[in-house]
C-alpha positions as YAML, in Angstrom:
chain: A
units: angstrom
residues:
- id: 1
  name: UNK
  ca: [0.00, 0.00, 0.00]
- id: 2
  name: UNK
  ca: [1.28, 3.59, -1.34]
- id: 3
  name: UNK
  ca: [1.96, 6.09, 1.47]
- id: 4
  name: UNK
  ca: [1.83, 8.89, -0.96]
- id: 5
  name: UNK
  ca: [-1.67, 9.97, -2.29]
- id: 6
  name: UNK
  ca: [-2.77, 7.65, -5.90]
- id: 7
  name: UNK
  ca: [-4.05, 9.83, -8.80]
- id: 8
  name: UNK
  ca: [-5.99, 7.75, -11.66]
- id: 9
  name: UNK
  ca: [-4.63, 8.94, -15.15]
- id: 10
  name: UNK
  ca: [-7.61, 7.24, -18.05]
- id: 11
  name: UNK
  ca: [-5.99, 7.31, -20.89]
- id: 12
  name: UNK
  ca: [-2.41, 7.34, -20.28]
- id: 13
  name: UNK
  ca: [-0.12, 5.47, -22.65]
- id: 14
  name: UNK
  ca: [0.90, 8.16, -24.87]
- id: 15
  name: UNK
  ca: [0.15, 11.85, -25.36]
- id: 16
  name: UNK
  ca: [-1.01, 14.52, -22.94]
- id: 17
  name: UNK
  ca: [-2.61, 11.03, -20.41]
- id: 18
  name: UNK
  ca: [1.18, 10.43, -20.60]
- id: 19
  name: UNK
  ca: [2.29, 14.12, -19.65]
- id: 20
  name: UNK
  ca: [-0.29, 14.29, -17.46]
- id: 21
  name: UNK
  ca: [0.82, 10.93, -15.16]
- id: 22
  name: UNK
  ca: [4.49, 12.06, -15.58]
- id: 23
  name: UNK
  ca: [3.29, 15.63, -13.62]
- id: 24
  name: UNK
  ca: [1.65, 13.91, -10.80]
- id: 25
  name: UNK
  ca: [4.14, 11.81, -10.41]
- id: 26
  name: UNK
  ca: [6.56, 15.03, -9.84]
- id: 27
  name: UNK
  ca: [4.28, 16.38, -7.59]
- id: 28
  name: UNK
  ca: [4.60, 13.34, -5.55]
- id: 29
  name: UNK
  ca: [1.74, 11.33, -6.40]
- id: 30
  name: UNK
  ca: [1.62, 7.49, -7.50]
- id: 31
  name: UNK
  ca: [0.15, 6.84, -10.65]
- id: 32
  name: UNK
  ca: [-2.36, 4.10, -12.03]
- id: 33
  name: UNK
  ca: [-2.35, 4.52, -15.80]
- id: 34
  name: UNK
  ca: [-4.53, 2.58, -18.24]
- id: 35
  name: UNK
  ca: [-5.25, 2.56, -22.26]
- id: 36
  name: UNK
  ca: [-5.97, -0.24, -24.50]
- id: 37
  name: UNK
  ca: [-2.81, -0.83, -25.58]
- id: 38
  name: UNK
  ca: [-0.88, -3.16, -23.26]
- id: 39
  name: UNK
  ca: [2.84, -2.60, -25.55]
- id: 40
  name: UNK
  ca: [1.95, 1.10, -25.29]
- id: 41
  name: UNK
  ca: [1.14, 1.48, -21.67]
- id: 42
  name: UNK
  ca: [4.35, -0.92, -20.94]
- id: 43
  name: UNK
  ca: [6.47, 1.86, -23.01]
- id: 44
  name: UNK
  ca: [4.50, 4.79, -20.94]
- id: 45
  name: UNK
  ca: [5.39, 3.05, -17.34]
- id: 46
  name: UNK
  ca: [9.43, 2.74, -18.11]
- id: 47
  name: UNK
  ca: [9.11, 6.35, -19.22]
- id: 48
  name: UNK
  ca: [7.68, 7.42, -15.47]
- id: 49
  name: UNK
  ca: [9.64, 5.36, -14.04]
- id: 50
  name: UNK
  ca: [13.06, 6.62, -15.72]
- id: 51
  name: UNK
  ca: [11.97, 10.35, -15.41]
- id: 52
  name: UNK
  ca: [10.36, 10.25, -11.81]
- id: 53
  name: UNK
  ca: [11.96, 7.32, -9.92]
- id: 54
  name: UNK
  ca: [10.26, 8.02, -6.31]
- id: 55
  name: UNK
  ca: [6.65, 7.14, -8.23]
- id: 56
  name: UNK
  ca: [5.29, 3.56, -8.32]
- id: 57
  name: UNK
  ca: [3.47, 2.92, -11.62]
- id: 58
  name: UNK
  ca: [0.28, 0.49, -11.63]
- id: 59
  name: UNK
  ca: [-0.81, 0.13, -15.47]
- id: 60
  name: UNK
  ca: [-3.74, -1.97, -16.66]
- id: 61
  name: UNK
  ca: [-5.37, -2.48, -20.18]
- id: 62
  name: UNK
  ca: [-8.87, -1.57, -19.92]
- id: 63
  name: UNK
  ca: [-11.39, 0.36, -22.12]
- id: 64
  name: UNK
  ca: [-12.87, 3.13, -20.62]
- id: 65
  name: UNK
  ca: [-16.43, 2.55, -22.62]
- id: 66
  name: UNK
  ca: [-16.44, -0.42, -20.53]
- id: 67
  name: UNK
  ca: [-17.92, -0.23, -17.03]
- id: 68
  name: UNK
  ca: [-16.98, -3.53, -15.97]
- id: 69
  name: UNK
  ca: [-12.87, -2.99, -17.28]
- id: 70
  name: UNK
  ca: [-12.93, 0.25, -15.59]
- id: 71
  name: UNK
  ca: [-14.43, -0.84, -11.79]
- id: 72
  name: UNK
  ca: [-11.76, -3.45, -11.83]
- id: 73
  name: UNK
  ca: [-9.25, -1.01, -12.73]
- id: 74
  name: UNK
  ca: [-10.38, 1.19, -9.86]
- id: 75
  name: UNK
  ca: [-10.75, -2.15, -7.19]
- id: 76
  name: UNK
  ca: [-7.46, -3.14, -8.36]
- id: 77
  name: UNK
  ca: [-5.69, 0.15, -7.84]
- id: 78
  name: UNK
  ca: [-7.16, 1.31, -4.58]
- id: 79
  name: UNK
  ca: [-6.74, -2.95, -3.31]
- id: 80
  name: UNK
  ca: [-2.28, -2.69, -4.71]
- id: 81
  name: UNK
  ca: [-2.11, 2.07, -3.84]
- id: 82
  name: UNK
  ca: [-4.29, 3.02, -1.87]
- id: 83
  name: UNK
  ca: [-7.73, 5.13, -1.71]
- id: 84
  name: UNK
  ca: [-7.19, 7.21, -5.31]
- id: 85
  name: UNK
  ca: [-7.70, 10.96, -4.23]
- id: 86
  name: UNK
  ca: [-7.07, 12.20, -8.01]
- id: 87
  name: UNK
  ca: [-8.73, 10.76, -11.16]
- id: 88
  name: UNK
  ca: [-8.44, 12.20, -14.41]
- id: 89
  name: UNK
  ca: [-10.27, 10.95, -17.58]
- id: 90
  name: UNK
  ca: [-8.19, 12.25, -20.45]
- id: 91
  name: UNK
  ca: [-8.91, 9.04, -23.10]
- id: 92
  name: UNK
  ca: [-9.83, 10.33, -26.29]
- id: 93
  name: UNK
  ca: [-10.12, 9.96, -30.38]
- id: 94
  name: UNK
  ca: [-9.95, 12.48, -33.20]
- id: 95
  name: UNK
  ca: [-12.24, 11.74, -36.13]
- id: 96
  name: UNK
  ca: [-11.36, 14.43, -38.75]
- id: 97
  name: UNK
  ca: [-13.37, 14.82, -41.99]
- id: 98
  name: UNK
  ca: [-16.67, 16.50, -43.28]
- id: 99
  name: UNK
  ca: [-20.09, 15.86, -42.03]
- id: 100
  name: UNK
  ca: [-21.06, 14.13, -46.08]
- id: 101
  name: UNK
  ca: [-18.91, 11.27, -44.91]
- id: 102
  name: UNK
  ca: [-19.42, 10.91, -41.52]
- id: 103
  name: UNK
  ca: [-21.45, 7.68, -40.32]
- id: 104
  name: UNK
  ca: [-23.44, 6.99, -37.46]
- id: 105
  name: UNK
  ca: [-20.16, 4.74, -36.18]
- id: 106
  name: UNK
  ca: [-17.89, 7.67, -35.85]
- id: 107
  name: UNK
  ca: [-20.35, 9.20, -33.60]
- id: 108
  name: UNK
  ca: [-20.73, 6.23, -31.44]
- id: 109
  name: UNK
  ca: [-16.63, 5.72, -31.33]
- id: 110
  name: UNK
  ca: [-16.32, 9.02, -29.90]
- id: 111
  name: UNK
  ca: [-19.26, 9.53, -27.67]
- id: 112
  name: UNK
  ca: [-18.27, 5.51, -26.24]
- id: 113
  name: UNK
  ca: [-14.44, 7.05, -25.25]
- id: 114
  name: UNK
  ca: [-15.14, 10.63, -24.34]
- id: 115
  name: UNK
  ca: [-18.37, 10.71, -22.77]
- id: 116
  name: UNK
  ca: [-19.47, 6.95, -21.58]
- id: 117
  name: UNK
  ca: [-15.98, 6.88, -20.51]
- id: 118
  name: UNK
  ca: [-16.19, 10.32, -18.55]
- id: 119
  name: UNK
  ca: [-19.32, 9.05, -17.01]
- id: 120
  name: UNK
  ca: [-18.25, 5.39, -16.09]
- id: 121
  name: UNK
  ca: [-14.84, 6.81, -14.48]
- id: 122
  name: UNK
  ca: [-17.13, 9.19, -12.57]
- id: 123
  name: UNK
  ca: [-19.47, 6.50, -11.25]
- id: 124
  name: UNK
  ca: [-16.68, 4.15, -9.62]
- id: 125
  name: UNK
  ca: [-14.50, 6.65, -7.97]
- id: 126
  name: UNK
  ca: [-16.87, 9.33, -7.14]
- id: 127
  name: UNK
  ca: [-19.08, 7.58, -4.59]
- id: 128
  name: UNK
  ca: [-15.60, 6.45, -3.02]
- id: 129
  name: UNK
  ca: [-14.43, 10.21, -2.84]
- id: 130
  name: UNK
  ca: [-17.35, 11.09, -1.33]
- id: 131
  name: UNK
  ca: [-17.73, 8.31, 1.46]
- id: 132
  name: UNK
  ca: [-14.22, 9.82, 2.40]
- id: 133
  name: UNK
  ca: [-15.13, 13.07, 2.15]
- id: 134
  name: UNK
  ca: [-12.23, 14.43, -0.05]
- id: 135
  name: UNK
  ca: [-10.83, 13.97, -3.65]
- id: 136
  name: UNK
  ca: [-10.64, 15.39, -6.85]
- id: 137
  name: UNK
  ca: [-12.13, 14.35, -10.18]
- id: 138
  name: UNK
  ca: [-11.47, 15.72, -13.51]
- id: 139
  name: UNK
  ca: [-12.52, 15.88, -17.40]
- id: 140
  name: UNK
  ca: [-9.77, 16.94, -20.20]
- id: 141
  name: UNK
  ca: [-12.75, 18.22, -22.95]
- id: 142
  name: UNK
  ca: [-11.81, 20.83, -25.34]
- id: 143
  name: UNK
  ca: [-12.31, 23.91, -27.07]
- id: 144
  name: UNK
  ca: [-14.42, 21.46, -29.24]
- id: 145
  name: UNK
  ca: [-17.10, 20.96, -26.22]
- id: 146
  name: UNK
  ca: [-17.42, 24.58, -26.28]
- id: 147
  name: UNK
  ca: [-17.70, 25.91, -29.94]
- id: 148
  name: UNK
  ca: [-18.30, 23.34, -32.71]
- id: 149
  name: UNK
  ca: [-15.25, 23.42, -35.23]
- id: 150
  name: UNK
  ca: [-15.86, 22.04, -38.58]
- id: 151
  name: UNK
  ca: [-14.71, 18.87, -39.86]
- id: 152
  name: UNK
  ca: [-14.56, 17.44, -35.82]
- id: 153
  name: UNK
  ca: [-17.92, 16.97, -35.52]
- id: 154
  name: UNK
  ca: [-18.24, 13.27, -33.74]
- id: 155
  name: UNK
  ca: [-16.13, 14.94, -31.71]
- id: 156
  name: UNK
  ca: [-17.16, 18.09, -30.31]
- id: 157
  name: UNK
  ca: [-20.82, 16.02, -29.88]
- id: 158
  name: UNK
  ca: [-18.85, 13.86, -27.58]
- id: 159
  name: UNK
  ca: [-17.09, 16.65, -25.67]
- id: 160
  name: UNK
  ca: [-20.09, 19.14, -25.18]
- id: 161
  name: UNK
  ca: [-21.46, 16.09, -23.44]
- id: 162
  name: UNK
  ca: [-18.36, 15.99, -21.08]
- id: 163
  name: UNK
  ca: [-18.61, 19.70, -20.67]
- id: 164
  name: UNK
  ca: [-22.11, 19.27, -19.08]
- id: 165
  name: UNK
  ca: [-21.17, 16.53, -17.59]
- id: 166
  name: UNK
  ca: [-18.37, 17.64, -15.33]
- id: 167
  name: UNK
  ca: [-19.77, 21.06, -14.79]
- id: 168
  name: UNK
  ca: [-22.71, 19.60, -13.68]
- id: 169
  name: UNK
  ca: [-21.07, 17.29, -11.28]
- id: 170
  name: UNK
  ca: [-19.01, 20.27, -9.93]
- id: 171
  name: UNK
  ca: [-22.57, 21.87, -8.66]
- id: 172
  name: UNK
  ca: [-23.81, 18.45, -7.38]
- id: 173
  name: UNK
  ca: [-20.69, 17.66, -5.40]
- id: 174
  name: UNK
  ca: [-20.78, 21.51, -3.72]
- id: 175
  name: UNK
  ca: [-19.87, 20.97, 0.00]
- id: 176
  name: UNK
  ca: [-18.77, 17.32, -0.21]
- id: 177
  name: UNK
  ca: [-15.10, 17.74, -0.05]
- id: 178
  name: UNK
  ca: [-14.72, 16.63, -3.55]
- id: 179
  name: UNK
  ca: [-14.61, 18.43, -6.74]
- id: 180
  name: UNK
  ca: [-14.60, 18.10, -10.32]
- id: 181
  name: UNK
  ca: [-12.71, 19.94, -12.95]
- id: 182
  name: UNK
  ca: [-13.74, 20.77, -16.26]
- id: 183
  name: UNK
  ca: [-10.38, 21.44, -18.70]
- id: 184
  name: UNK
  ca: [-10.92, 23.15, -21.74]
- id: 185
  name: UNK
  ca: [-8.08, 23.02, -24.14]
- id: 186
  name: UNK
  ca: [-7.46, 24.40, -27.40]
- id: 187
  name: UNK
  ca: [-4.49, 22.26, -29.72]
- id: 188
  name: UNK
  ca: [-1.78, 21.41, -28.31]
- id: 189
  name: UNK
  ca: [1.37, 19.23, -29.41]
- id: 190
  name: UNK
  ca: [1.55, 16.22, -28.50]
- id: 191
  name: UNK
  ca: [1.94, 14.10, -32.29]
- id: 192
  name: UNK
  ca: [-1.90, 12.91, -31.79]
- id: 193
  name: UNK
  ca: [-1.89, 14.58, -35.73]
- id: 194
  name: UNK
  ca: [-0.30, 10.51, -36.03]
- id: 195
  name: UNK
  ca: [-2.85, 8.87, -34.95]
- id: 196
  name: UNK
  ca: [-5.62, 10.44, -35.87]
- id: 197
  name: UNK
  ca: [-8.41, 9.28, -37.75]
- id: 198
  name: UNK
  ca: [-9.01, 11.09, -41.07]
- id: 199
  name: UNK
  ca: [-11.98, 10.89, -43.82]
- id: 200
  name: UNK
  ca: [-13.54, 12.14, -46.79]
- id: 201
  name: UNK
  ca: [-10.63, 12.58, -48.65]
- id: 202
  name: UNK
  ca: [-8.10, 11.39, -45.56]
- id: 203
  name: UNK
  ca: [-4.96, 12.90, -46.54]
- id: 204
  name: UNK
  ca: [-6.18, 16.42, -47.38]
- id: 205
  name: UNK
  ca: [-7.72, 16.37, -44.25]
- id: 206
  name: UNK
  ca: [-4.53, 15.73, -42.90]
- id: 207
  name: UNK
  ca: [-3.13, 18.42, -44.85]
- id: 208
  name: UNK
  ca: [-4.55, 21.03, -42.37]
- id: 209
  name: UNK
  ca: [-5.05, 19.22, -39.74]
- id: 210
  name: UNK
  ca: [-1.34, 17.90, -39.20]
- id: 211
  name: UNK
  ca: [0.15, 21.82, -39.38]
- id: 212
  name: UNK
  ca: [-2.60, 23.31, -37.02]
- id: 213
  name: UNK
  ca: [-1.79, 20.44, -34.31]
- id: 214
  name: UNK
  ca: [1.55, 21.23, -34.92]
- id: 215
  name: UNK
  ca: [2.41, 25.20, -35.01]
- id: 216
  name: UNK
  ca: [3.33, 27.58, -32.24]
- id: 217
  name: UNK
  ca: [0.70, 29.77, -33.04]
- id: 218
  name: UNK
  ca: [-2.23, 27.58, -33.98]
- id: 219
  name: UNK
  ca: [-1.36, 24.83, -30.56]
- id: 220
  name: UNK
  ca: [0.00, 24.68, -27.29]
- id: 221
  name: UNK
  ca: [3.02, 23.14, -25.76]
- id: 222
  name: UNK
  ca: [1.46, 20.20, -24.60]
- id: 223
  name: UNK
  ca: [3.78, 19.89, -21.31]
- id: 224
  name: UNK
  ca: [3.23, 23.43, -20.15]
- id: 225
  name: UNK
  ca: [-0.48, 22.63, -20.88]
- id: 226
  name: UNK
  ca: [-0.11, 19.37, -18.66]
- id: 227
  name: UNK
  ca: [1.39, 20.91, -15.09]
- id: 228
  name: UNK
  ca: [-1.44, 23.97, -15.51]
- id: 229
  name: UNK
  ca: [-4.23, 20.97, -15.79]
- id: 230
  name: UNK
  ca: [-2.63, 19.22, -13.10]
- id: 231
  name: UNK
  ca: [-2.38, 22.62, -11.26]
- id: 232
  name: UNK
  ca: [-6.13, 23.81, -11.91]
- id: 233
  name: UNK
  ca: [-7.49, 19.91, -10.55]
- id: 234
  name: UNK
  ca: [-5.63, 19.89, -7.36]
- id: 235
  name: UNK
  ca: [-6.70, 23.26, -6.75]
- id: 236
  name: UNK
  ca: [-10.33, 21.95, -6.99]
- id: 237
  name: UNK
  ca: [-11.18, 24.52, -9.54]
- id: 238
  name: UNK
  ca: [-14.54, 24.18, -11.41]
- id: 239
  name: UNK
  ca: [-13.31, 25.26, -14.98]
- id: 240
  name: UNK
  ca: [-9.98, 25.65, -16.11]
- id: 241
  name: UNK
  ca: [-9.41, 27.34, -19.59]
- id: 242
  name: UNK
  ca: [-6.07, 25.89, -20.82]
- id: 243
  name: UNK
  ca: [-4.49, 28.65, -23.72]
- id: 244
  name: UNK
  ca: [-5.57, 31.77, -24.61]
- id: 245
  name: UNK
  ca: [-7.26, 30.34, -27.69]
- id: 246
  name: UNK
  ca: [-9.42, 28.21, -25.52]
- id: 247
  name: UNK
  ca: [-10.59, 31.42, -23.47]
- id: 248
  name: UNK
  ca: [-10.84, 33.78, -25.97]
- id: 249
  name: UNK
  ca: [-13.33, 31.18, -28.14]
- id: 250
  name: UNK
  ca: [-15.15, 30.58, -25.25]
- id: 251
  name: UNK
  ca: [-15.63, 34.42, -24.57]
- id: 252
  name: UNK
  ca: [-16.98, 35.45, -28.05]
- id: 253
  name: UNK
  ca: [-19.12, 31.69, -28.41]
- id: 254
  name: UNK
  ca: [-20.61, 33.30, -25.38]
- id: 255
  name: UNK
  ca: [-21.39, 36.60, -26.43]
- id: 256
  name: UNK
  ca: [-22.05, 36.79, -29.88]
- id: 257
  name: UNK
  ca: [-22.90, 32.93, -30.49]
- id: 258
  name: UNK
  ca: [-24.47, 33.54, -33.91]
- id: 259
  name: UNK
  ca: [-21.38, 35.33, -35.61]
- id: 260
  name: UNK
  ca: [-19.63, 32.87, -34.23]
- id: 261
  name: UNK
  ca: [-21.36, 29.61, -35.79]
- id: 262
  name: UNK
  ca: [-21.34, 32.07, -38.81]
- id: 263
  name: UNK
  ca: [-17.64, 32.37, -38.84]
- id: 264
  name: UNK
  ca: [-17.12, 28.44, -38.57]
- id: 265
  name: UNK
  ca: [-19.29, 27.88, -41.63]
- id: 266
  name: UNK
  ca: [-16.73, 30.18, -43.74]
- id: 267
  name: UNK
  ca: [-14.12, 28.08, -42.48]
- id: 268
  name: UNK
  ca: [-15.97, 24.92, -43.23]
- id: 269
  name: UNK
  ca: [-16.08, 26.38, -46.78]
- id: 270
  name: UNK
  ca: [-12.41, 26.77, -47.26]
- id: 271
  name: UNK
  ca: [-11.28, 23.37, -45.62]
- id: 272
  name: UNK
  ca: [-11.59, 20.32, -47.90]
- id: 273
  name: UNK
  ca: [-14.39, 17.62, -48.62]
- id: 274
  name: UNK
  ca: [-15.18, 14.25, -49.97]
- id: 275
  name: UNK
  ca: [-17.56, 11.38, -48.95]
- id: 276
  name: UNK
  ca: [-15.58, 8.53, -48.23]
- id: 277
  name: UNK
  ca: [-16.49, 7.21, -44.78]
- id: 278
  name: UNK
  ca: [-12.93, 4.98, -44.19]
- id: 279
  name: UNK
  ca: [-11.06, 6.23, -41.95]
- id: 280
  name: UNK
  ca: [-6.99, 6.36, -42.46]
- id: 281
  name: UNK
  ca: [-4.84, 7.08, -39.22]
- id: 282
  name: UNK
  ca: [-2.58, 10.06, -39.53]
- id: 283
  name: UNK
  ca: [0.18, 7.87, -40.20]
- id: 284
  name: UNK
  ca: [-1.08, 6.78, -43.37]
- id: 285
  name: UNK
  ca: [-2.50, 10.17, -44.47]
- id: 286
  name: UNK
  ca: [-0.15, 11.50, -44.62]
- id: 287
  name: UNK
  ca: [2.47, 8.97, -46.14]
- id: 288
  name: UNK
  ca: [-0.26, 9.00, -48.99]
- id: 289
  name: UNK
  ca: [0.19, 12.89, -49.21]
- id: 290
  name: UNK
  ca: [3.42, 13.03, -49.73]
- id: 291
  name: UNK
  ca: [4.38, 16.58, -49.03]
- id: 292
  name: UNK
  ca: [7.53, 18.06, -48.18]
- id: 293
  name: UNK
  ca: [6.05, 20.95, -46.84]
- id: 294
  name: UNK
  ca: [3.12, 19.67, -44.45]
- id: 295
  name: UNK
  ca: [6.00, 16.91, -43.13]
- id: 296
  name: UNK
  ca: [8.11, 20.61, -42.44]
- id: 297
  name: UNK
  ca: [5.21, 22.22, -40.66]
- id: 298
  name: UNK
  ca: [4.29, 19.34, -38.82]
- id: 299
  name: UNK
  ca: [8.07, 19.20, -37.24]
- id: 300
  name: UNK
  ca: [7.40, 20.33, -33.91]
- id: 301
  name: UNK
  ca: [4.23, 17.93, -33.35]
- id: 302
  name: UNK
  ca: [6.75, 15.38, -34.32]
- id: 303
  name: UNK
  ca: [9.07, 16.01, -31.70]
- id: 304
  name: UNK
  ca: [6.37, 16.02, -29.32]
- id: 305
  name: UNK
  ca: [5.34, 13.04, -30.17]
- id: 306
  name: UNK
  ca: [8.63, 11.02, -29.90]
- id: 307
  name: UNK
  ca: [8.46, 12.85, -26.62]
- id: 308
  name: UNK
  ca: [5.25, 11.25, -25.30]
- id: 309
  name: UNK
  ca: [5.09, 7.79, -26.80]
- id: 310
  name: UNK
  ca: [3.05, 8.82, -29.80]
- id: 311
  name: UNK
  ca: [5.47, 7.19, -32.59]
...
């Protein structure tokens, strides 16, 4: 049994779950890390326990769409760590491609990871936080859960969902000792352009898509991001707006909603289209692409993602 406090990290074997676990760990907090990737989440624990020593590193391969997976995940680390007193659902897909080739199964991919998983995580270890009378529970959304970006729709469906979700939980657990944190990013770099999923024309999807994932201006550094989540959920704040582009969206969405579902429709006109519904990963894309340009502005979501077990 762990005599330093357990955070839960859903969706940890590569990417900002990874970043995420690694920042806990620093902050002196044992880590229980799952994905569905056994090979990945290996990789992920021999990275936390090179770069933070002091943390012990519980890993389990379990789907978060899956009630049953998860409550064993959660039995099995508070039975081997200890009570978890952090939990952070950060599991997630990107579907990219236009709304003439998306299928009903996109929407039920994403809305099984990023909102059934969300609410299953929610109904194992809240009831525990609360019988203790202390903890803190968390949602990584997205800028996508707040204003509706074209070409992402499975996915911002999935993420307003979370939005309510955690927000909603914040109000209901007022006065319990526990809280729950709603993160809104914008883009940040972590080499998830990879391993996307793109359709409709996959790799010029991936032609925008791979570049605005991956430049300064457009995304955020995705470990600076990481220690202000970790920051904003210990802190037991409600809402925590990530990057300036996340907070700035979220301001004019809020105030002048109609220009601003206006001004997404003239971007859906200048991205591109198609109407096949197979999806390619990011990988592939872009291999089928074949530009020396895209592969230069995609350079620094590259390096991220060598970074945090993406490649």
């Amino acid at each position: 049994m762990s005599t330093r406090p357990v955070a839960l990290v859903a969706g940890a074997s590569r990417g900002l779950g990874l970043l995420l676990a690694l920042e806990l760990g620093r902050r002196g907090h044992d880590v229980a890390i799952c994905a569905r990737d056994e090979q990945a989440l290996a990789r992920a624990a021999e990275q936390i326990r090179r770069e933070v020593p002091e943390t012990t590193v519980l890993t389990r391969a379990c789907d978060v769409s899956d009630e049953a997976a998860l409550r064993a995940f959660v039995d099995s680390t508070e039975a081997e760590l200890g009570p978890v007193e952090v939990a952070i659902h950060v599991a997630g897909i990107i579907q990219v491609g236009p709304w003439q080739a998306t299928r009903r199964e996109h929407f039920e991919q994403a809305v099984d990871v990023m909102l059934w998983g969300p609410v299953n995580l929610a109904l194992e270890v809240l009831p525990r936080m609360t019988g203790r009378g202390h903890g803190r529970f968390a949602v990584v959304t997205s800028i996508g859960g707040r204003v509706s970006p074209p070409r992402l729709l499975p996915y911002s469906v999935a993420k307003f969902g979370a939005v309510g979700l955690t927000e909603g939980l914040a109000a209901e657990l007022a006065g319990t000792g526990v809280t729950a944190t709603t993160i809104v990013p914008g883009l940040m770099r972590t080499g998830s352009h990879t391993r996307a999923s793109f359709f409709g024309d996959a790799a010029r999807q991936y032609a925008w898509f791979g570049p605005a994932a991956s430049l300064p201006l457009l995304s955020m550094d995705a470990e600076r991001a990481a220690s202000q989540m970790v920051s904003a959920v210990l802190a037991g704040r409600p809402v925590a707006h990530i990057s300036p582009l996340s907070q700035v969206a979220t301001r004019v969405h809020g105030l002048a909603p109609g220009l601003t579902v206006r001004a997404m429709g003239l971007a859906s006109r200048l991205l591109p289209t198609g109407d096949s519904p197979q999806t390619e990963e990011g990988r592939t894309a872009r291999a089928r692409l074949g530009s020396s340009l895209v592969d230069r502005l995609t350079t620094l979501g590259d390096r991220a993602g060598h970074r945090t077990n993406e490649h």
